GROMACS .gro file of C-alpha atoms in nm:
model
  137
    1MET     CA    1   8.549   8.965   8.770
    2GLN     CA    2   8.499   9.268   8.548
    3ARG     CA    3   8.483   9.643   8.596
    4ILE     CA    4   8.355   9.899   8.348
    5VAL     CA    5   8.480  10.257   8.376
    6LYS     CA    6   8.326  10.538   8.173
    7ALA     CA    7   8.591  10.730   7.983
    8LYS     CA    8   8.660  11.042   7.785
    9ILE     CA    9   8.803  10.941   7.450
   10ILE     CA   10   9.089  11.173   7.365
   11VAL     CA   11   9.227  10.980   7.067
   12GLU     CA   12   8.973  10.754   6.900
   13GLY     CA   13   9.023  10.384   6.854
   14ASN     CA   14   8.960  10.046   7.008
   15ALA     CA   15   9.215   9.821   7.172
   16GLU     CA   16   9.206   9.494   7.362
   17SER     CA   17   9.514   9.359   7.533
   18GLU     CA   18   9.701   9.274   7.848
   19LEU     CA   19   9.695   9.564   8.096
   20VAL     CA   20  10.013   9.713   8.242
   21VAL     CA   21   9.965   9.954   8.534
   22ILE     CA   22  10.249  10.194   8.610
   23ARG     CA   23  10.192  10.382   8.934
   24HIS     CA   24  10.420  10.682   8.873
   25PRO     CA   25  10.441  10.950   8.602
   26VAL     CA   26  10.646  10.822   8.307
   27SER     CA   27  10.916  11.010   8.118
   28LEU     CA   28  10.876  10.918   7.752
   29LEU     CA   29  11.221  11.053   7.675
   30GLY     CA   30  11.410  10.904   7.969
   31GLU     CA   31  11.224  10.587   8.071
   32PHE     CA   32  11.053  10.464   7.755
   33ASN     CA   33  11.268  10.274   7.506
   34PRO     CA   34  11.103  10.298   7.161
   35ASN     CA   35  11.337  10.036   7.014
   36GLN     CA   36  11.241   9.767   7.265
   37GLY     CA   37  10.892   9.876   7.371
   38THR     CA   38  10.989   9.886   7.738
   39ILE     CA   39  10.955  10.132   8.024
   40LEU     CA   40  11.231  10.140   8.283
   41SER     CA   41  11.059  10.172   8.620
   42PHE     CA   42  11.281  10.186   8.927
   43GLY     CA   43  11.545   9.972   8.755
   44VAL     CA   44  11.296   9.715   8.621
   45LYS     CA   45  11.217   9.686   8.248
   46ILE     CA   46  10.844   9.658   8.185
   47ASP     CA   47  10.732   9.531   7.845
   48VAL     CA   48  10.457   9.754   7.703
   49LYS     CA   49  10.475   9.648   7.338
   50ASN     CA   50  10.121   9.583   7.209
   51LYS     CA   51   9.977   9.620   7.560
   52ILE     CA   52   9.741   9.873   7.712
   53ILE     CA   53   9.921  10.088   7.965
   54LEU     CA   54   9.759  10.277   8.249
   55ILE     CA   55   9.962  10.569   8.380
   56PRO     CA   56   9.883  10.860   8.609
   57SER     CA   57  10.055  11.106   8.370
   58ILE     CA   58  10.380  11.171   8.187
   59ARG     CA   59  10.661  11.407   8.273
   60GLY     CA   60  10.947  11.560   8.086
   61SER     CA   61  11.037  11.685   7.746
   62THR     CA   62  10.824  11.777   7.446
   63VAL     CA   63  11.037  11.528   7.254
   64GLY     CA   64  10.828  11.260   7.428
   65SER     CA   65  10.564  11.286   7.153
   66TYR     CA   66  10.820  11.183   6.895
   67VAL     CA   67  10.955  10.901   7.113
   68LEU     CA   68  10.602  10.755   7.117
   69TYR     CA   69  10.585  10.800   6.739
   70ALA     CA   70  10.922  10.623   6.699
   71ALA     CA   71  10.783  10.329   6.898
   72LYS     CA   72  10.484  10.313   6.663
   73GLU     CA   73  10.717  10.313   6.362
   74ASN     CA   74  10.926  10.036   6.526
   75ASN     CA   75  10.612   9.829   6.604
   76THR     CA   76  10.696   9.847   6.975
   77ALA     CA   77  10.428  10.093   7.089
   78PRO     CA   78  10.151  10.020   7.336
   79SER     CA   79   9.820   9.925   7.171
   80GLY     CA   80   9.640  10.180   7.387
   81ILE     CA   81   9.695  10.426   7.670
   82ILE     CA   82   9.480  10.507   7.970
   83ALA     CA   83   9.599  10.827   8.139
   84LEU     CA   84   9.453  10.978   8.455
   85SER     CA   85   9.590  11.323   8.362
   86PRO     CA   86   9.680  11.338   7.993
   87ASP     CA   87   9.879  11.643   7.890
   88PRO     CA   88   9.943  11.802   7.547
   89ILE     CA   89  10.268  11.607   7.497
   90LEU     CA   90  10.101  11.270   7.551
   91ILE     CA   91   9.798  11.371   7.346
   92THR     CA   92  10.017  11.486   7.056
   93GLY     CA   93  10.218  11.164   7.068
   94ALA     CA   94   9.903  10.952   7.068
   95VAL     CA   95   9.751  11.152   6.781
   96ILE     CA   96  10.056  11.133   6.551
   97SER     CA   97  10.103  10.766   6.640
   98ASN     CA   98   9.734  10.675   6.607
   99ILE     CA   99   9.728  10.514   6.953
  100PRO     CA  100   9.391  10.518   7.133
  101LEU     CA  101   9.409  10.741   7.441
  102TYR     CA  102   9.136  10.731   7.707
  103GLN     CA  103   9.090  10.921   8.031
  104PRO     CA  104   8.874  10.767   8.306
  105LEU     CA  105   8.580  10.988   8.405
  106GLU     CA  106   8.573  10.853   8.758
  107LYS     CA  107   8.843  10.849   9.021
  108ILE     CA  108   9.028  10.519   9.020
  109ASN     CA  109   9.275  10.370   9.262
  110LEU     CA  110   9.588  10.246   9.081
  111GLU     CA  111   9.652   9.985   9.350
  112GLU     CA  112   9.303   9.840   9.303
  113ILE     CA  113   9.317   9.859   8.923
  114SER     CA  114   9.651   9.674   8.915
  115LYS     CA  115   9.471   9.350   9.010
  116TYR     CA  116   9.311   9.345   8.664
  117LYS     CA  117   9.515   9.174   8.394
  118TYR     CA  118   9.332   9.269   8.073
  119ALA     CA  119   9.167   9.580   7.934
  120CYS     CA  120   8.948   9.677   7.644
  121LEU     CA  121   8.918  10.035   7.519
  122ASP     CA  122   8.563  10.044   7.385
  123GLN     CA  123   8.504  10.348   7.167
  124LYS     CA  124   8.139  10.264   7.091
  125ASN     CA  125   8.045  10.274   7.462
  126SER     CA  126   8.306  10.534   7.569
  127SER     CA  127   8.435  10.294   7.829
  128ILE     CA  128   8.729  10.099   7.961
  129VAL     CA  129   8.651   9.735   8.040
  130LEU     CA  130   8.887   9.578   8.293
  131SER     CA  131   8.894   9.205   8.364
  132MET     CA  132   9.089   8.936   8.541
  133ASN     CA  133   9.117   8.723   8.230
  134LYS     CA  134   9.088   8.766   7.855
  135THR     CA  135   8.768   8.566   7.817
  136GLN     CA  136   8.574   8.817   8.029
  137ILE     CA  137   8.633   9.106   7.790
   0.00000   0.00000   0.00000
């Protein structure tokens, strides 16, 4: 099963990886560990290193941009980011870290999207391809 979502490309680039859906706004300064490539979500560490993460938005400090950059320097950053409501802090972090950042152009339900296991950020077609397994991308 596959779903294609049209997207606004905020930071150019392609990525193909396992998809991690986080249903709440993420604090890059407080919840994201740039040394390990993990996000602490309600007491659970979620590995986001070299994965595509889907988040509603971020919250918190302007230092968050540099935390994302530190993850890139440590080779622990996500390979791509899908954000429902990207803000200047996230955009700046993605730009300086050269991490593709896409925003869906249609309303998506995070609960429904979380059933997909893989994602492809397709710059050529301005789309996000979601699938149940890697071979469908």
